[in-house]
Amino acid sequence: MPLSLPPPSRYLFAGVLRGSVEMTACDVSNLQSLRSPSSISGMSDAHLLRNVKVHRCQDAKLKGFGAARHVEGRGYMLFCGKGIKNIHIWMFTEPREGKGKEPTWQCLYDTQSNGMTVEYLSFSSSGLPLSRSSGHGVRVWYADPHRVPRGSDSGAARPKYRDLKMTQGCRRVVADKCWCFAGHLSVVDLDTGMSTHLALPSKAGQGGGRRSRGFKEVTHVAGCGSVAVVTVSDGKSYLYG
């Protein structure tokens, strides 16, 4: 189940890839005062859950949740479509103050991606949606978070986009760098499109060439800030910064 807790860490969004069309938004703002161990110690699960407000929405276009980001003065942009052909960009607007108020869920865009199956969804540091479909490279979408679909439009408009070359093997985008593997490890800059080849350590622990012996492929990339952790098929991980 993909989870996302974008800054300012008020809402935790959860969705599934298959078997359900429901998205959950959990307001966890009341838990901020319970972060210290002393305030949580001995507290029952039921008591903790009473501090969480849960909102749900069911729609086929919420399938394949991939990422979320906060849009100042607007709400939260939700990026869906993982595992299917189309991408769906939603706007979640927080409920107004007052008892019984509910949030609004609005599909801003419903459009075909550049392949048959979307495999990766995220946002750039500037908030632009990023997608990659099987057999294709990363696509940067210039989606307007302030767009207001009306009537029969209902998200049918197609935002402008830009395709990045040499990113078919993108595993993850870290600090606006596409970390890719297609026989060798490379990093493609999201803004300039420039590609840099990086060496994986050899089996003996020394620096290697483009394709080091003993490794089948890069299986996973994680990142925090400008630091990336690359995991290869033998289970080892390597830090790049």
Coordinates of N, CA and C in Angstrom, one line a residue:
M1 N 0.8 -1.2 0.0 CA 0.0 0.0 0.0 C 0.9 1.2 0.0
P2 N 0.9 2.0 -1.1 CA 1.7 3.3 -1.1 C 1.1 4.3 -0.1
L3 N 2.1 4.9 0.6 CA 1.8 5.9 1.6 C 2.5 7.2 1.3
S4 N 2.0 8.3 1.6 CA 2.7 9.6 1.4 C 2.2 10.6 2.5
L5 N 3.3 11.2 3.2 CA 3.0 12.2 4.2 C 3.8 13.4 3.8
P6 N 3.3 14.2 2.9 CA 4.0 15.4 2.4 C 4.0 16.5 3.4
P7 N 5.1 17.3 3.4 CA 5.1 18.5 4.3 C 3.9 19.4 4.0
P8 N 3.2 19.9 5.0 CA 3.6 20.1 6.4 C 3.2 19.0 7.3
S9 N 3.1 17.8 6.8 CA 2.8 16.6 7.6 C 1.5 16.6 8.3
R10 N 0.5 17.1 7.7 CA -0.8 17.1 8.3 C -1.6 15.9 7.9
Y11 N -1.5 15.6 6.6 CA -2.3 14.5 6.0 C -1.5 13.4 5.5
L12 N -1.9 12.2 5.9 CA -1.2 11.0 5.4 C -2.2 10.4 4.4
F13 N -1.7 10.2 3.1 CA -2.5 9.7 2.1 C -2.1 8.2 1.8
A14 N -3.1 7.4 1.6 CA -2.9 6.0 1.4 C -3.8 5.5 0.3
G15 N -3.3 4.6 -0.6 CA -4.1 4.0 -1.7 C -3.5 2.7 -2.0
V16 N -4.1 1.9 -2.9 CA -3.6 0.6 -3.3 C -3.5 0.6 -4.8
L17 N -2.7 -0.4 -5.3 CA -2.5 -0.5 -6.7 C -3.6 -1.3 -7.4
R18 N -4.1 -2.3 -6.7 CA -5.1 -3.2 -7.3 C -6.1 -3.6 -6.3
G19 N -7.3 -3.9 -6.8 CA -8.4 -4.5 -5.9 C -9.2 -3.5 -5.2
S20 N -8.9 -2.2 -5.3 CA -9.8 -1.2 -4.7 C -9.7 0.1 -5.4
V21 N -10.7 1.0 -5.3 CA -10.7 2.3 -6.0 C -10.8 3.4 -4.9
E22 N -10.5 3.0 -3.7 CA -10.6 3.9 -2.5 C -9.3 4.6 -2.2
M23 N -9.3 5.9 -1.9 CA -8.2 6.6 -1.4 C -8.6 7.1 0.0
T24 N -7.6 7.1 0.9 CA -7.8 7.5 2.3 C -6.9 8.7 2.6
A25 N -7.4 9.7 3.2 CA -6.7 10.8 3.7 C -6.8 10.9 5.2
C26 N -5.8 10.8 5.9 CA -5.8 10.8 7.4 C -5.3 12.1 7.9
D27 N -6.1 12.8 8.6 CA -5.6 14.1 9.3 C -5.0 13.7 10.6
V28 N -3.6 13.8 10.6 CA -2.8 13.4 11.8 C -2.3 14.6 12.5
S29 N -2.9 15.8 12.3 CA -2.3 17.0 12.9 C -2.5 16.9 14.4
N30 N -3.5 16.2 14.9 CA -3.6 16.2 16.4 C -2.6 15.3 17.1
L31 N -1.9 14.5 16.2 CA -0.8 13.6 16.8 C 0.5 14.4 17.1
Q32 N 0.6 15.6 16.6 CA 1.8 16.4 16.8 C 2.1 16.6 18.3
S33 N 1.1 16.7 19.1 CA 1.3 16.9 20.5 C 1.7 15.6 21.2
L34 N 1.6 14.4 20.5 CA 1.8 13.1 21.1 C 3.1 12.5 20.7
R35 N 4.0 13.3 20.0 CA 5.2 12.8 19.5 C 6.2 12.3 20.5
S36 N 6.2 12.9 21.7 CA 7.2 12.5 22.7 C 6.8 11.1 23.3
P37 N 7.8 10.3 23.6 CA 7.6 9.0 24.1 C 6.7 9.0 25.4
S38 N 6.9 10.1 26.2 CA 6.2 10.1 27.5 C 4.7 10.3 27.3
S39 N 4.3 11.0 26.2 CA 2.9 11.2 25.9 C 2.2 10.0 25.3
I40 N 3.0 9.2 24.6 CA 2.5 8.0 23.9 C 2.5 6.8 24.8
S41 N 3.5 6.7 25.7 CA 3.7 5.5 26.5 C 2.4 5.1 27.3
G42 N 2.0 3.9 27.1 CA 0.8 3.4 27.8 C -0.5 3.8 27.2
M43 N -0.5 4.5 26.1 CA -1.7 5.0 25.4 C -2.2 3.8 24.5
S44 N -3.5 3.6 24.6 CA -4.1 2.5 23.8 C -4.2 2.9 22.3
D45 N -4.3 1.9 21.5 CA -4.5 2.2 20.0 C -5.8 3.0 19.8
A46 N -6.8 2.6 20.5 CA -8.1 3.2 20.4 C -8.0 4.7 20.7
H47 N -7.2 5.0 21.7 CA -7.0 6.5 22.1 C -6.3 7.2 21.0
L48 N -5.2 6.6 20.5 CA -4.4 7.2 19.4 C -5.3 7.5 18.2
L49 N -6.1 6.5 17.8 CA -7.0 6.6 16.7 C -8.0 7.7 16.8
R50 N -8.4 8.0 18.1 CA -9.4 9.0 18.3 C -8.8 10.4 17.9
N51 N -7.5 10.5 17.8 CA -6.8 11.7 17.4 C -6.6 11.8 15.9
V52 N -7.1 10.9 15.2 CA -6.9 10.9 13.7 C -8.3 11.0 13.0
K53 N -8.4 11.9 12.1 CA -9.7 12.1 11.4 C -9.4 11.5 10.0
V54 N -10.3 10.5 9.6 CA -10.1 9.8 8.3 C -11.2 10.2 7.3
H55 N -10.7 10.6 6.1 CA -11.6 10.9 5.0 C -11.3 9.9 3.9
R56 N -12.4 9.5 3.2 CA -12.3 8.5 2.2 C -13.0 8.9 0.9
C57 N -12.5 8.5 -0.2 CA -13.1 8.8 -1.5 C -13.0 7.5 -2.4
Q58 N -14.0 7.2 -3.1 CA -14.0 6.0 -4.0 C -14.2 6.5 -5.4
D59 N -13.2 6.2 -6.3 CA -13.3 6.6 -7.7 C -12.3 5.8 -8.5
A60 N -12.7 5.2 -9.6 CA -11.8 4.4 -10.4 C -10.5 5.2 -10.8
K61 N -10.6 6.5 -10.9 CA -9.4 7.3 -11.3 C -8.5 7.5 -10.1
L62 N -8.8 7.0 -9.0 CA -7.9 7.1 -7.8 C -7.0 5.8 -7.7
K63 N -7.2 4.9 -8.7 CA -6.4 3.7 -8.7 C -4.9 4.0 -8.9
G64 N -4.0 3.2 -8.3 CA -2.6 3.3 -8.6 C -2.0 4.6 -8.0
F65 N -2.3 4.9 -6.7 CA -1.8 6.1 -6.1 C -0.3 6.0 -6.0
G66 N 0.4 7.1 -6.4 CA 1.8 7.1 -6.4 C 2.5 8.2 -5.6
A67 N 2.0 9.4 -5.5 CA 2.7 10.5 -4.8 C 1.7 11.6 -4.5
A68 N 2.1 12.4 -3.5 CA 1.3 13.6 -3.1 C 2.2 14.7 -2.8
R69 N 1.7 15.9 -2.9 CA 2.5 17.1 -2.5 C 1.5 18.2 -2.1
H70 N 2.0 19.1 -1.2 CA 1.2 20.2 -0.7 C 1.3 21.4 -1.7
V71 N 0.1 22.0 -2.0 CA 0.1 23.2 -2.8 C -0.4 24.3 -1.9
E72 N 0.4 25.3 -1.7 CA 0.1 26.4 -0.8 C -1.2 27.1 -1.2
G73 N -2.2 27.2 -0.3 CA -3.4 28.0 -0.6 C -4.4 27.2 -1.4
R74 N -4.1 25.9 -1.7 CA -5.0 25.1 -2.6 C -5.3 23.8 -2.0
G75 N -4.4 23.1 -1.5 CA -4.6 21.8 -0.9 C -3.5 20.8 -1.2
Y76 N -3.8 19.6 -1.6 CA -2.8 18.6 -1.9 C -3.1 18.0 -3.3
M77 N -2.0 18.0 -4.1 CA -2.1 17.4 -5.4 C -1.7 15.9 -5.2
L78 N -2.6 15.0 -5.8 CA -2.4 13.6 -5.7 C -2.2 13.1 -7.1
F79 N -1.2 12.2 -7.2 CA -0.8 11.7 -8.5 C -1.1 10.2 -8.6
C80 N -2.0 9.7 -9.5 CA -2.4 8.3 -9.5 C -2.3 7.8 -11.0
G81 N -2.3 6.5 -11.1 CA -2.3 5.8 -12.4 C -1.3 4.7 -12.5
K82 N -0.6 4.4 -11.4 CA 0.4 3.3 -11.4 C -0.2 2.0 -11.7
G83 N 0.4 1.3 -12.7 CA -0.2 0.0 -13.1 C -1.2 0.0 -14.2
I84 N -1.6 1.2 -14.6 CA -2.5 1.3 -15.7 C -2.0 2.3 -16.8
K85 N -2.8 2.6 -17.8 CA -2.3 3.4 -18.9 C -2.3 4.9 -18.7
N86 N -3.4 5.3 -18.1 CA -3.6 6.8 -17.9 C -3.1 7.3 -16.6
I87 N -2.7 8.6 -16.6 CA -2.3 9.2 -15.3 C -3.5 10.1 -14.9
H88 N -3.7 10.2 -13.6 CA -4.8 11.0 -13.1 C -4.2 11.9 -12.0
I89 N -4.4 13.2 -12.2 CA -3.9 14.2 -11.2 C -5.1 14.8 -10.5
W90 N -5.1 14.7 -9.2 CA -6.3 15.1 -8.4 C -5.9 16.2 -7.5
M91 N -6.9 17.0 -7.0 CA -6.6 18.0 -6.0 C -7.5 17.7 -4.8
F92 N -6.9 17.5 -3.6 CA -7.6 17.3 -2.4 C -7.6 18.6 -1.6
T93 N -8.8 19.1 -1.3 CA -8.9 20.4 -0.6 C -9.4 20.1 0.8
E94 N -8.7 20.6 1.7 CA -9.1 20.4 3.1 C -10.5 20.9 3.5
P95 N -11.1 20.2 4.4 CA -12.5 20.7 4.8 C -12.4 22.0 5.5
R96 N -13.4 22.8 5.3 CA -13.4 24.1 6.0 C -13.7 23.9 7.5
E97 N -13.3 24.9 8.3 CA -13.5 24.8 9.7 C -15.0 24.6 10.1
G98 N -15.2 23.8 11.0 CA -16.6 23.6 11.4 C -16.9 22.1 11.5
K99 N -17.8 21.7 12.4 CA -18.1 20.3 12.6 C -18.9 19.8 11.4
G100 N -18.6 18.6 11.0 CA -19.3 17.9 9.9 C -18.8 18.3 8.5
K101 N -17.9 19.2 8.4 CA -17.4 19.6 7.1 C -16.5 18.5 6.5
E102 N -16.6 18.3 5.1 CA -15.9 17.3 4.5 C -15.0 17.9 3.4
P103 N -13.8 17.2 3.1 CA -12.9 17.8 2.0 C -13.5 17.5 0.7
T104 N -12.9 18.2 -0.3 CA -13.4 17.9 -1.7 C -12.2 17.2 -2.5
W105 N -12.6 16.3 -3.3 CA -11.7 15.5 -4.2 C -12.1 15.9 -5.6
Q106 N -11.1 16.4 -6.4 CA -11.4 16.8 -7.8 C -10.3 16.4 -8.7
C107 N -10.7 15.7 -9.8 CA -9.8 15.2 -10.8 C -9.5 16.4 -11.7
L108 N -8.2 16.8 -11.7 CA -7.8 17.9 -12.6 C -7.4 17.5 -14.0
Y109 N -6.8 16.3 -14.1 CA -6.3 15.8 -15.4 C -6.5 14.3 -15.4
D110 N -7.0 13.9 -16.6 CA -7.1 12.4 -16.9 C -6.6 12.3 -18.3
T111 N -5.4 11.8 -18.4 CA -4.8 11.7 -19.8 C -3.9 10.5 -19.9
Q112 N -3.7 10.1 -21.2 CA -2.8 9.0 -21.5 C -1.4 9.3 -21.3
S113 N -0.6 8.3 -20.7 CA 0.8 8.5 -20.5 C 1.5 8.1 -21.8
N114 N 2.8 8.0 -21.8 CA 3.6 7.7 -23.0 C 3.9 6.2 -23.1
G115 N 3.0 5.3 -22.6 CA 3.2 3.9 -22.7 C 1.9 3.2 -22.2
M116 N 2.0 1.8 -22.2 CA 0.9 1.0 -21.8 C 0.7 0.9 -20.3
T117 N 1.8 0.9 -19.5 CA 1.7 0.7 -18.1 C 2.6 1.7 -17.4
V118 N 2.0 2.5 -16.5 CA 2.8 3.4 -15.7 C 3.5 2.7 -14.6
E119 N 4.8 2.9 -14.5 CA 5.6 2.2 -13.5 C 6.1 3.1 -12.3
Y120 N 6.2 4.4 -12.6 CA 6.8 5.2 -11.6 C 6.1 6.6 -11.6
L121 N 5.8 7.1 -10.4 CA 5.1 8.4 -10.3 C 5.8 9.2 -9.1
S122 N 6.1 10.5 -9.3 CA 6.6 11.3 -8.2 C 6.5 12.7 -8.6
F123 N 7.1 13.6 -7.8 CA 7.1 15.0 -8.1 C 8.5 15.6 -8.0
S124 N 8.8 16.6 -8.9 CA 10.1 17.2 -8.8 C 10.1 18.1 -7.6
S125 N 11.3 18.7 -7.3 CA 11.4 19.6 -6.2 C 10.6 20.9 -6.3
S126 N 10.3 21.2 -7.6 CA 9.5 22.4 -7.8 C 8.0 22.0 -7.9
G127 N 7.7 20.7 -7.7 CA 6.3 20.3 -7.7 C 5.7 19.8 -9.0
L128 N 6.5 19.6 -10.0 CA 6.0 19.1 -11.3 C 5.8 17.6 -11.2
P129 N 4.7 17.1 -11.7 CA 4.5 15.6 -11.7 C 5.4 14.9 -12.7
L130 N 6.0 13.8 -12.3 CA 6.9 13.0 -13.1 C 6.3 11.6 -13.2
S131 N 6.4 11.1 -14.4 CA 5.9 9.7 -14.6 C 6.8 8.9 -15.6
R132 N 6.8 7.6 -15.4 CA 7.6 6.8 -16.4 C 6.8 5.5 -16.6
S133 N 6.6 5.2 -17.9 CA 5.8 4.0 -18.3 C 6.8 3.0 -18.8
S134 N 6.4 1.7 -18.8 CA 7.3 0.6 -19.2 C 7.8 0.8 -20.6
G135 N 9.1 0.7 -20.8 CA 9.7 0.9 -22.1 C 9.9 2.3 -22.5
H136 N 9.6 3.2 -21.7 CA 9.7 4.7 -22.0 C 10.5 5.4 -21.0
G137 N 10.9 6.6 -21.3 CA 11.6 7.5 -20.3 C 10.7 8.3 -19.4
V138 N 11.3 9.1 -18.6 CA 10.6 10.0 -17.7 C 9.9 11.1 -18.5
R139 N 8.7 11.4 -18.1 CA 7.9 12.5 -18.7 C 7.6 13.5 -17.6
V140 N 7.9 14.8 -17.9 CA 7.7 15.9 -16.9 C 6.4 16.5 -17.4
W141 N 5.4 16.6 -16.5 CA 4.1 17.2 -16.8 C 4.0 18.6 -16.2
Y142 N 3.6 19.5 -17.0 CA 3.4 20.9 -16.6 C 1.9 21.1 -16.2
A143 N 1.6 20.5 -15.1 CA 0.2 20.5 -14.6 C -0.1 21.7 -13.8
D144 N -1.2 22.4 -14.0 CA -1.6 23.6 -13.2 C -2.4 23.2 -12.0
P145 N -1.9 23.3 -10.8 CA -2.6 22.9 -9.6 C -3.9 23.8 -9.3
H146 N -3.9 25.0 -10.0 CA -5.1 25.9 -9.8 C -6.1 25.7 -10.9
R147 N -6.0 24.8 -11.7 CA -7.0 24.5 -12.8 C -8.3 24.1 -12.1
V148 N -9.4 24.6 -12.7 CA -10.7 24.2 -12.2 C -11.6 23.6 -13.3
P149 N -11.6 22.3 -13.4 CA -12.4 21.7 -14.5 C -13.9 22.0 -14.3
R150 N -14.6 22.2 -15.4 CA -16.0 22.6 -15.3 C -16.8 21.7 -16.3
G151 N -18.0 21.3 -15.8 CA -19.0 20.6 -16.7 C -18.4 19.3 -17.2
S152 N -18.6 19.1 -18.5 CA -18.1 17.9 -19.2 C -16.6 17.7 -19.3
D153 N -15.9 18.8 -19.0 CA -14.4 18.8 -19.0 C -13.9 17.7 -18.1
S154 N -14.3 17.9 -16.8 CA -14.0 16.9 -15.8 C -12.6 16.2 -15.9
G155 N -11.6 17.1 -16.0 CA -10.2 16.6 -16.0 C -9.7 16.0 -17.3
A156 N -10.5 16.2 -18.4 CA -10.1 15.6 -19.7 C -9.0 16.4 -20.4
A157 N -8.7 17.6 -20.0 CA -7.6 18.4 -20.7 C -6.3 17.7 -20.5
R158 N -5.4 17.9 -21.4 CA -4.0 17.3 -21.3 C -3.0 18.4 -21.1
P159 N -2.3 18.3 -20.0 CA -1.2 19.3 -19.7 C -0.1 19.2 -20.6
K160 N 0.7 20.3 -20.8 CA 1.9 20.2 -21.6 C 2.9 19.3 -20.9
Y161 N 3.8 18.8 -21.7 CA 4.8 17.8 -21.1 C 6.1 17.9 -21.8
R162 N 7.2 17.3 -21.2 CA 8.5 17.2 -21.8 C 9.0 15.8 -21.5
D163 N 9.6 15.1 -22.5 CA 10.1 13.8 -22.3 C 11.7 13.9 -22.2
L164 N 12.2 13.1 -21.2 CA 13.6 13.1 -21.0 C 14.3 11.9 -21.7
K165 N 15.3 12.1 -22.5 CA 16.0 11.0 -23.1 C 16.9 10.3 -22.1
M166 N 17.2 9.1 -22.5 CA 18.1 8.2 -21.7 C 17.6 7.9 -20.3
T167 N 16.3 7.9 -20.1 CA 15.8 7.7 -18.7 C 14.8 6.5 -18.7
Q168 N 14.9 5.6 -19.7 CA 14.0 4.4 -19.7 C 14.2 3.5 -18.5
G169 N 15.5 3.5 -18.0 CA 15.8 2.7 -16.9 C 15.7 3.4 -15.5
C170 N 15.0 4.5 -15.5 CA 14.9 5.3 -14.2 C 14.3 4.5 -13.1
R171 N 15.0 4.4 -12.0 CA 14.6 3.8 -10.8 C 13.9 4.7 -9.8
R172 N 14.5 6.0 -9.8 CA 13.9 6.9 -8.8 C 14.5 8.3 -9.2
V173 N 13.8 9.4 -8.8 CA 14.3 10.7 -9.0 C 14.6 11.2 -7.6
V174 N 15.9 11.6 -7.4 CA 16.4 12.1 -6.1 C 17.0 13.5 -6.4
A175 N 16.5 14.5 -5.7 CA 17.0 15.9 -5.9 C 17.1 16.3 -7.3
D176 N 16.0 16.0 -8.1 CA 15.9 16.4 -9.5 C 17.0 15.7 -10.4
K177 N 17.4 14.5 -9.9 CA 18.3 13.7 -10.7 C 17.7 12.3 -10.9
C178 N 17.6 11.9 -12.2 CA 17.0 10.6 -12.5 C 18.1 9.5 -12.4
W179 N 17.9 8.6 -11.4 CA 18.9 7.6 -11.2 C 18.4 6.4 -12.1
C180 N 19.2 6.0 -13.1 CA 18.8 5.1 -14.1 C 19.8 3.9 -14.2
F181 N 19.3 2.7 -14.6 CA 20.1 1.6 -14.8 C 19.7 0.9 -16.1
A182 N 20.6 0.8 -17.1 CA 20.3 0.1 -18.3 C 21.6 -0.5 -18.8
G183 N 22.1 -1.5 -18.0 CA 23.4 -2.1 -18.2 C 24.5 -1.4 -17.5
H184 N 24.3 -0.1 -17.1 CA 25.2 0.7 -16.3 C 24.4 1.7 -15.6
L185 N 25.0 2.2 -14.5 CA 24.4 3.2 -13.7 C 24.7 4.6 -14.2
S186 N 23.6 5.4 -14.4 CA 23.7 6.8 -14.9 C 22.8 7.7 -14.1
V187 N 23.1 9.0 -14.2 CA 22.3 10.0 -13.5 C 22.0 11.0 -14.6
V188 N 20.7 11.3 -14.8 CA 20.2 12.3 -15.8 C 19.6 13.5 -15.1
D189 N 20.1 14.7 -15.4 CA 19.6 15.9 -14.7 C 18.2 16.2 -15.3
L190 N 17.3 16.5 -14.4 CA 15.9 16.7 -14.8 C 15.7 18.0 -15.6
D191 N 16.5 19.0 -15.3 CA 16.4 20.3 -15.9 C 17.2 20.4 -17.3
T192 N 18.4 19.9 -17.3 CA 19.3 20.0 -18.5 C 19.2 18.8 -19.4
G193 N 18.9 17.6 -18.8 CA 18.9 16.4 -19.6 C 20.3 15.8 -19.8
M194 N 21.3 16.4 -19.1 CA 22.6 15.9 -19.2 C 22.7 14.6 -18.4
S195 N 23.4 13.6 -19.0 CA 23.6 12.3 -18.4 C 25.1 12.1 -18.0
T196 N 25.2 11.5 -16.8 CA 26.5 11.2 -16.2 C 26.6 9.8 -15.8
H197 N 27.6 9.0 -16.3 CA 27.7 7.6 -16.0 C 28.5 7.5 -14.6
L198 N 28.0 6.6 -13.8 CA 28.7 6.4 -12.5 C 29.1 5.0 -12.4
A199 N 30.2 4.7 -11.7 CA 30.7 3.4 -11.5 C 30.2 2.7 -10.3
L200 N 29.7 1.5 -10.4 CA 29.4 0.7 -9.3 C 30.7 0.1 -8.7
P201 N 30.8 -0.1 -7.4 CA 32.0 -0.8 -6.9 C 32.1 -2.2 -7.5
S202 N 33.3 -2.7 -7.8 CA 33.5 -4.0 -8.3 C 33.3 -5.0 -7.2
K203 N 33.3 -6.3 -7.6 CA 33.0 -7.4 -6.6 C 34.0 -7.4 -5.5
A204 N 35.2 -7.0 -5.9 CA 36.3 -7.0 -4.8 C 36.3 -5.7 -4.0
G205 N 35.3 -4.8 -4.3 CA 35.2 -3.6 -3.5 C 35.9 -2.4 -4.1
Q206 N 36.5 -2.6 -5.3 CA 37.2 -1.5 -5.9 C 36.3 -0.8 -6.9
G207 N 36.8 0.4 -7.4 CA 36.0 1.1 -8.4 C 35.9 0.3 -9.7
G208 N 34.8 0.3 -10.3 CA 34.6 -0.4 -11.6 C 34.2 0.4 -12.7
G209 N 34.0 -0.2 -13.8 CA 33.7 0.6 -15.1 C 32.2 0.7 -15.1
R210 N 31.7 0.9 -16.4 CA 30.3 1.2 -16.6 C 29.5 0.0 -16.1
R211 N 29.9 -1.2 -16.4 CA 29.2 -2.4 -16.0 C 30.1 -3.3 -15.2
S212 N 30.0 -3.3 -13.8 CA 30.9 -4.0 -13.0 C 30.5 -5.5 -12.9
R213 N 31.5 -6.3 -12.8 CA 31.3 -7.7 -12.7 C 30.7 -8.1 -11.4
G214 N 29.8 -9.1 -11.4 CA 29.2 -9.5 -10.1 C 27.9 -8.9 -9.8
F215 N 27.5 -7.9 -10.6 CA 26.2 -7.3 -10.4 C 25.3 -7.6 -11.6
K216 N 24.0 -7.9 -11.3 CA 23.1 -8.1 -12.4 C 22.4 -6.8 -12.8
E217 N 22.0 -6.1 -11.8 CA 21.3 -4.8 -12.0 C 21.1 -4.0 -10.7
V218 N 20.7 -2.8 -10.9 CA 20.3 -1.9 -9.8 C 18.8 -2.2 -9.5
T219 N 18.5 -2.6 -8.3 CA 17.1 -3.1 -8.0 C 16.3 -1.9 -7.3
H220 N 17.0 -1.0 -6.6 CA 16.3 0.0 -5.9 C 17.1 1.2 -5.6
V221 N 16.5 2.4 -5.6 CA 17.2 3.6 -5.3 C 16.4 4.4 -4.3
A222 N 17.0 4.8 -3.2 CA 16.3 5.6 -2.2 C 17.1 6.9 -2.0
G223 N 16.4 8.0 -1.6 CA 17.2 9.2 -1.4 C 16.6 10.1 -0.3
C224 N 17.5 11.0 0.1 CA 17.1 12.0 1.1 C 18.0 13.2 0.8
G225 N 17.4 14.3 0.5 CA 18.1 15.5 0.0 C 18.9 15.2 -1.2
S226 N 20.2 15.4 -1.2 CA 21.1 15.2 -2.4 C 21.8 13.8 -2.3
V227 N 21.5 13.0 -1.3 CA 22.1 11.7 -1.1 C 21.2 10.6 -1.6
A228 N 21.8 9.7 -2.4 CA 21.1 8.5 -2.9 C 21.7 7.2 -2.4
V229 N 20.9 6.3 -2.1 CA 21.3 4.9 -1.7 C 20.9 4.0 -2.8
V230 N 21.9 3.3 -3.4 CA 21.7 2.4 -4.5 C 21.8 1.0 -4.1
T231 N 20.8 0.2 -4.2 CA 20.8 -1.2 -3.9 C 20.9 -2.1 -5.2
V232 N 21.8 -3.0 -5.2 CA 22.0 -3.9 -6.3 C 21.5 -5.3 -6.1
S233 N 21.5 -6.1 -7.1 CA 20.9 -7.4 -7.0 C 21.5 -8.4 -6.1
D234 N 22.7 -8.2 -5.6 CA 23.3 -9.1 -4.6 C 23.0 -8.7 -3.2
G235 N 22.1 -7.6 -3.1 CA 21.6 -7.2 -1.8 C 22.4 -6.1 -1.1
K236 N 23.5 -5.7 -1.7 CA 24.3 -4.7 -1.1 C 23.9 -3.3 -1.5
S237 N 24.1 -2.3 -0.6 CA 23.7 -0.9 -0.9 C 24.9 0.0 -0.9
Y238 N 24.9 1.0 -1.7 CA 26.0 1.9 -1.8 C 25.5 3.4 -1.8
L239 N 26.2 4.2 -1.1 CA 25.9 5.6 -0.8 C 26.5 6.5 -1.8
Y240 N 25.7 7.4 -2.5 CA 26.3 8.4 -3.4 C 25.8 9.8 -2.9
G241 N 26.7 10.7 -2.9 CA 26.3 12.0 -2.4 C 27.2 13.1 -3.0

